[in-house]
Coordinates of N, CA and C in Angstrom, one line a residue:
M16 N -4.3 -0.3 -13.4 CA -4.5 -1.2 -12.3 C -5.9 -1.0 -11.8
L17 N -6.4 0.1 -11.7 CA -7.8 0.4 -11.1 C -8.9 -0.1 -12.0
K18 N -8.6 -0.2 -13.4 CA -9.6 -0.7 -14.3 C -10.1 -2.0 -13.9
T19 N -9.2 -2.9 -13.2 CA -9.6 -4.3 -12.9 C -10.1 -4.5 -11.6
I20 N -10.1 -3.4 -10.8 CA -10.6 -3.4 -9.4 C -12.1 -2.9 -9.5
L21 N -13.0 -3.7 -8.9 CA -14.4 -3.3 -8.9 C -15.1 -3.1 -7.6
A22 N -16.0 -2.3 -7.6 CA -16.8 -2.0 -6.5 C -18.2 -2.6 -7.0
I23 N -18.9 -3.4 -6.2 CA -20.1 -4.2 -6.6 C -21.2 -3.7 -5.6
S24 N -22.3 -3.1 -6.0 CA -23.3 -2.6 -5.2 C -23.9 -3.7 -4.4
G25 N -24.0 -3.4 -3.1 CA -24.7 -4.5 -2.1 C -23.7 -5.5 -1.7
K26 N -22.4 -5.5 -2.1 CA -21.4 -6.4 -1.6 C -20.3 -5.6 -1.0
P27 N -19.9 -5.8 0.2 CA -18.8 -5.0 0.9 C -17.4 -5.3 0.3
G28 N -16.6 -4.3 0.4 CA -15.2 -4.5 -0.2 C -15.0 -4.3 -1.5
L29 N -13.7 -4.7 -2.1 CA -13.4 -4.5 -3.4 C -13.0 -5.8 -4.0
Y30 N -13.3 -5.9 -5.4 CA -13.0 -7.1 -6.0 C -12.2 -7.0 -7.2
K31 N -11.4 -7.9 -7.6 CA -10.5 -7.9 -8.8 C -11.1 -8.7 -9.8
L32 N -11.1 -8.2 -11.1 CA -11.8 -8.9 -12.2 C -10.7 -10.1 -12.6
I33 N -11.2 -11.3 -12.6 CA -10.4 -12.5 -13.0 C -10.7 -12.9 -14.4
S34 N -12.0 -13.0 -14.7 CA -12.4 -13.5 -16.0 C -13.8 -13.0 -16.5
Q35 N -14.1 -13.1 -17.7 CA -15.5 -12.7 -18.2 C -16.1 -13.9 -18.9
A36 N -17.3 -14.1 -18.6 CA -18.1 -15.1 -19.3 C -19.3 -14.4 -20.0
K37 N -20.1 -15.2 -20.7 CA -21.2 -14.5 -21.5 C -22.0 -13.7 -20.7
N38 N -22.6 -14.1 -19.5 CA -23.5 -13.2 -18.8 C -23.0 -13.0 -17.4
M39 N -21.7 -13.2 -17.2 CA -21.2 -12.9 -15.7 C -19.7 -12.7 -15.8
L40 N -19.3 -12.1 -14.7 CA -17.8 -11.8 -14.4 C -17.4 -12.8 -13.3
I41 N -16.2 -13.3 -13.3 CA -15.7 -14.0 -12.1 C -14.7 -12.9 -11.5
V42 N -14.9 -12.8 -10.2 CA -14.2 -11.8 -9.4 C -13.6 -12.5 -8.2
E43 N -12.5 -11.9 -7.7 CA -11.9 -12.2 -6.5 C -11.8 -11.1 -5.4
S44 N -12.2 -11.6 -4.2 CA -12.2 -10.4 -3.2 C -10.7 -10.0 -3.0
V45 N -10.5 -8.7 -2.9 CA -9.2 -8.2 -2.6 C -8.8 -8.5 -1.2
A46 N -9.7 -8.5 -0.4 CA -9.5 -8.8 1.2 C -9.1 -10.3 1.4
D47 N -10.0 -11.2 1.0 CA -9.8 -12.6 1.4 C -9.4 -13.6 0.3
K48 N -9.3 -13.0 -1.0 CA -9.1 -13.8 -2.1 C -10.1 -14.9 -2.6
K49 N -11.3 -14.8 -2.1 CA -12.4 -15.8 -2.4 C -12.9 -15.3 -3.8
R50 N -13.1 -16.3 -4.6 CA -13.6 -16.0 -6.1 C -15.2 -16.3 -6.0
M51 N -15.9 -15.4 -6.9 CA -17.3 -15.7 -7.0 C -17.8 -15.1 -8.3
P52 N -18.9 -15.6 -8.8 CA -19.5 -15.0 -10.0 C -20.3 -13.7 -9.7
I53 N -20.2 -12.8 -10.6 CA -21.1 -11.6 -10.5 C -22.0 -11.6 -11.8
Y54 N -23.3 -11.5 -11.8 CA -24.1 -11.5 -12.8 C -24.4 -10.2 -13.5
A55 N -25.1 -10.1 -14.5 CA -25.4 -9.0 -15.3 C -26.3 -8.0 -14.5
S56 N -27.1 -8.6 -13.6 CA -28.1 -7.9 -12.9 C -27.4 -7.2 -11.8
D57 N -26.1 -7.4 -11.3 CA -25.5 -6.7 -10.3 C -24.8 -5.5 -10.9
K58 N -24.9 -4.4 -10.0 CA -24.4 -3.0 -10.4 C -23.0 -3.1 -10.0
V59 N -22.0 -3.0 -11.2 CA -20.6 -3.1 -10.9 C -20.0 -1.8 -11.6
I60 N -18.9 -1.2 -10.8 CA -18.3 -0.1 -11.4 C -16.7 -0.2 -11.0
S61 N -16.0 0.1 -12.2 CA -14.5 0.0 -12.0 C -14.0 1.2 -11.3
L62 N -13.1 1.0 -10.4 CA -12.5 2.2 -9.7 C -11.8 3.1 -10.6
G63 N -11.5 2.6 -11.8 CA -10.9 3.5 -12.8 C -12.0 4.6 -13.4
D64 N -13.2 4.2 -13.2 CA -14.2 5.1 -13.8 C -14.8 6.2 -12.8
I65 N -14.2 6.1 -11.5 CA -14.7 6.9 -10.4 C -13.8 8.1 -10.3
A66 N -14.3 9.3 -10.1 CA -13.6 10.5 -9.8 C -14.2 11.3 -8.5
M67 N -13.4 12.2 -8.1 CA -13.9 13.0 -6.8 C -14.0 14.4 -7.3
Y68 N -15.1 15.0 -6.8 CA -15.3 16.4 -7.3 C -14.3 17.5 -6.7
T69 N -13.9 18.3 -7.4 CA -13.1 19.6 -6.8 C -13.8 20.8 -7.3
D70 N -13.3 21.9 -6.7 CA -13.9 23.2 -7.2 C -13.7 23.5 -8.7
A71 N -12.6 22.9 -9.4 CA -12.4 23.2 -10.7 C -13.0 22.0 -11.7
E72 N -12.5 20.8 -11.5 CA -12.9 19.7 -12.3 C -13.0 18.5 -11.5
E73 N -13.2 17.3 -12.1 CA -13.2 16.0 -11.4 C -11.8 15.5 -11.4
V74 N -11.4 14.9 -10.4 CA -10.1 14.2 -10.2 C -10.2 12.8 -10.2
P75 N -9.5 12.0 -11.1 CA -9.7 10.6 -11.1 C -9.4 9.9 -9.8
L76 N -10.1 9.0 -9.4 CA -9.8 8.3 -8.1 C -8.4 7.9 -8.0
A77 N -7.8 7.4 -9.0 CA -6.4 7.0 -9.0 C -5.4 8.0 -8.5
E78 N -5.6 9.3 -8.9 CA -4.8 10.3 -8.4 C -5.1 10.7 -7.0
V79 N -6.3 10.6 -6.5 CA -6.7 10.8 -5.1 C -6.0 9.7 -4.2
L80 N -6.1 8.4 -4.7 CA -5.5 7.3 -3.9 C -4.0 7.5 -3.9
E81 N -3.4 7.9 -5.0 CA -1.9 8.1 -5.0 C -1.6 9.3 -4.0
S82 N -2.4 10.3 -3.9 CA -2.2 11.4 -2.9 C -2.3 10.9 -1.4
V83 N -3.2 9.9 -1.2 CA -3.4 9.4 0.1 C -2.1 8.6 0.3
K84 N -1.6 7.8 -0.6 CA -0.4 6.9 -0.4 C 0.7 7.8 -0.1
T85 N 0.9 8.9 -0.7 CA 2.0 9.9 -0.5 C 2.0 10.5 1.0
K86 N 0.7 10.8 1.4 CA 0.5 11.3 2.7 C 0.8 10.3 3.7
E87 N 0.4 9.0 3.6 CA 0.5 7.9 4.4 C 1.9 7.2 4.2
N88 N 2.8 7.6 3.3 CA 4.0 6.9 3.0 C 3.9 5.4 2.7
G89 N 2.7 5.2 1.9 CA 2.5 3.8 1.4 C 2.0 2.9 2.5
Q90 N 1.6 3.3 3.6 CA 1.1 2.5 4.7 C -0.4 2.6 4.8
A91 N -1.0 1.8 5.6 CA -2.6 2.0 5.7 C -2.8 3.4 6.4
A92 N -4.0 3.8 6.1 CA -4.3 5.2 6.6 C -4.3 5.2 8.2
S93 N -3.6 6.3 8.5 CA -3.5 6.6 10.0 C -4.9 6.9 10.7
L94 N -5.7 7.4 10.0 CA -7.1 7.7 10.4 C -8.1 6.5 10.3
D95 N -8.6 6.2 11.4 CA -9.7 5.1 11.4 C -11.1 5.7 11.0
F96 N -11.5 5.4 9.7 CA -12.7 6.0 9.3 C -14.0 5.5 10.0
R97 N -13.9 4.5 10.8 CA -15.1 4.1 11.6 C -15.3 4.9 12.8
K98 N -14.2 5.4 13.3 CA -14.2 6.1 14.7 C -14.0 7.7 14.4
A99 N -13.6 8.1 13.4 CA -13.3 9.5 13.1 C -14.5 10.3 13.0
S100 N -14.5 11.5 13.5 CA -15.6 12.4 13.4 C -15.7 13.1 12.1
A101 N -16.7 13.7 11.6 CA -16.9 14.3 10.4 C -15.8 15.4 10.1
E102 N -15.5 16.1 11.2 CA -14.4 17.2 11.0 C -13.0 16.5 10.8
E103 N -12.6 15.4 11.4 CA -11.5 14.7 11.3 C -11.3 14.2 9.8
L104 N -12.5 13.6 9.2 CA -12.5 13.1 8.0 C -12.3 14.2 7.0
H105 N -13.0 15.3 7.1 CA -12.9 16.5 6.1 C -11.6 17.1 6.2
A106 N -10.9 17.1 7.4 CA -9.5 17.5 7.5 C -8.6 16.7 6.8
F107 N -8.9 15.4 6.9 CA -8.0 14.4 6.2 C -8.1 14.6 4.6
M108 N -9.3 14.9 4.1 CA -9.6 15.0 2.7 C -9.0 16.3 2.3
A109 N -8.9 17.3 3.2 CA -8.4 18.6 2.8 C -6.9 18.5 2.6
E110 N -6.2 17.6 3.3 CA -4.8 17.3 3.2 C -4.5 16.6 1.9
V111 N -5.4 15.6 1.5 CA -5.2 14.8 0.4 C -5.6 15.5 -0.9
L112 N -6.7 16.2 -0.8 CA -7.2 16.9 -2.1 C -7.6 18.3 -1.6
P113 N -6.7 19.2 -1.5 CA -7.0 20.5 -0.8 C -8.3 21.3 -1.5
N114 N -8.4 21.2 -2.8 CA -9.5 21.9 -3.4 C -10.8 21.0 -3.6
Y115 N -11.0 19.9 -2.9 CA -12.2 19.2 -3.1 C -13.4 20.0 -2.8
D116 N -14.5 19.6 -3.5 CA -15.8 20.4 -3.5 C -16.5 19.9 -2.1
R117 N -16.5 20.9 -1.1 CA -17.0 20.5 0.2 C -18.5 20.3 0.2
D118 N -19.2 20.8 -0.9 CA -20.7 20.6 -1.0 C -21.1 19.3 -1.6
R119 N -20.2 18.8 -2.5 CA -20.5 17.5 -3.1 C -19.8 16.2 -2.7
V120 N -18.8 16.4 -1.9 CA -18.0 15.3 -1.5 C -18.5 15.2 0.0
H121 N -19.2 14.2 0.3 CA -20.0 13.8 1.6 C -19.0 13.0 2.5
T122 N -19.3 13.2 3.8 CA -18.5 12.3 4.7 C -18.4 10.8 4.4
S123 N -19.5 10.4 3.9 CA -19.6 8.9 3.6 C -18.6 8.6 2.4
D124 N -18.5 9.6 1.6 CA -17.4 9.4 0.4 C -16.1 9.3 0.9
I125 N -15.7 10.1 1.9 CA -14.3 10.2 2.4 C -14.1 8.8 3.1
K126 N -15.1 8.4 3.9 CA -15.1 7.0 4.6 C -14.8 5.9 3.5
K127 N -15.5 5.9 2.5 CA -15.4 5.1 1.5 C -14.0 5.0 0.9
L128 N -13.5 6.2 0.5 CA -12.1 6.4 0.0 C -11.1 5.7 1.0
I129 N -11.1 6.0 2.3 CA -10.2 5.5 3.2 C -10.2 4.0 3.2
Q130 N -11.5 3.5 3.4 CA -11.8 2.1 3.4 C -11.1 1.3 2.2
W131 N -11.4 1.9 1.0 CA -10.8 1.4 -0.2 C -9.4 1.5 -0.3
Y132 N -8.8 2.5 0.2 CA -7.4 2.7 0.2 C -6.8 1.6 1.1
D133 N -7.4 1.5 2.3 CA -6.7 0.4 3.2 C -6.9 -1.0 2.6
L134 N -8.1 -1.3 2.0 CA -8.2 -2.6 1.4 C -7.3 -2.8 0.3
L135 N -7.0 -1.9 -0.5 CA -6.0 -2.0 -1.6 C -4.5 -2.2 -1.2
V136 N -4.2 -1.4 0.0 CA -2.9 -1.5 0.5 C -2.8 -2.8 1.2
A137 N -3.7 -3.3 2.0 CA -3.6 -4.6 2.6 C -3.6 -5.9 1.6
G138 N -4.2 -5.5 0.4 CA -4.2 -6.5 -0.7 C -2.9 -6.5 -1.5
G139 N -2.1 -5.6 -1.3 CA -0.8 -5.5 -2.0 C -0.9 -4.6 -3.3
E140 N -2.0 -4.0 -3.4 CA -2.2 -3.2 -4.7 C -1.7 -1.7 -4.3
T141 N -0.7 -1.3 -4.7 CA -0.2 0.1 -4.4 C 0.1 1.1 -5.5
E142 N 0.0 0.4 -6.8 CA 0.3 1.2 -7.9 C -1.0 1.8 -8.5
F143 N -1.5 3.0 -8.1 CA -2.7 3.5 -8.4 C -2.7 4.2 -9.8
V144 N -1.5 5.0 -10.0 CA -1.4 5.7 -11.2 C -0.4 5.0 -12.2
E145 N -0.8 4.8 -13.4 CA 0.1 4.0 -14.3 C 1.2 4.8 -14.6
K146 N 2.4 4.2 -14.5 CA 3.7 4.9 -14.7 C 3.9 4.8 -16.3
L147 N 4.1 6.0 -16.9 CA 4.4 6.0 -18.3 C 5.9 5.7 -18.6
A148 N 6.1 4.9 -19.6 CA 7.5 4.5 -19.9 C 8.1 5.7 -20.6
V149 N 9.3 6.0 -20.2 CA 10.1 7.1 -20.7 C 11.1 6.5 -21.6
S150 N 11.1 6.9 -22.9 CA 11.9 6.5 -23.9 C 13.2 7.5 -24.0
E151 N 14.3 6.9 -23.9 CA 15.5 7.6 -23.9 C 16.0 8.0 -25.3

């Protein structure tokens, strides 16, 4: 699911990939469902390609979002990232990903994580980790 959700540099929010053309992408805002073109000159990254630093290795963003979902029981984050102090944000992160790298994961990264989580939940996107089909 996260492969088709994009973050676009210089544009707030998250976008869902709708279509691809020769030199552009057609995306739809997760928040308000407005569509717009994104050109090759825009810096675009798929949420599926993002990971968070830990003391051991990098953890895919999907797993971190799934951990936030578990902590919040599938609801929007209980912590308001706009008003929370740095200590509150780091305490939240420690609950979600206990071994996160405190030197390389900045307060702004935690704010972005909570913001993205809230946008995805509000947009009805709650399956962060692909479920593997179990054959009987």
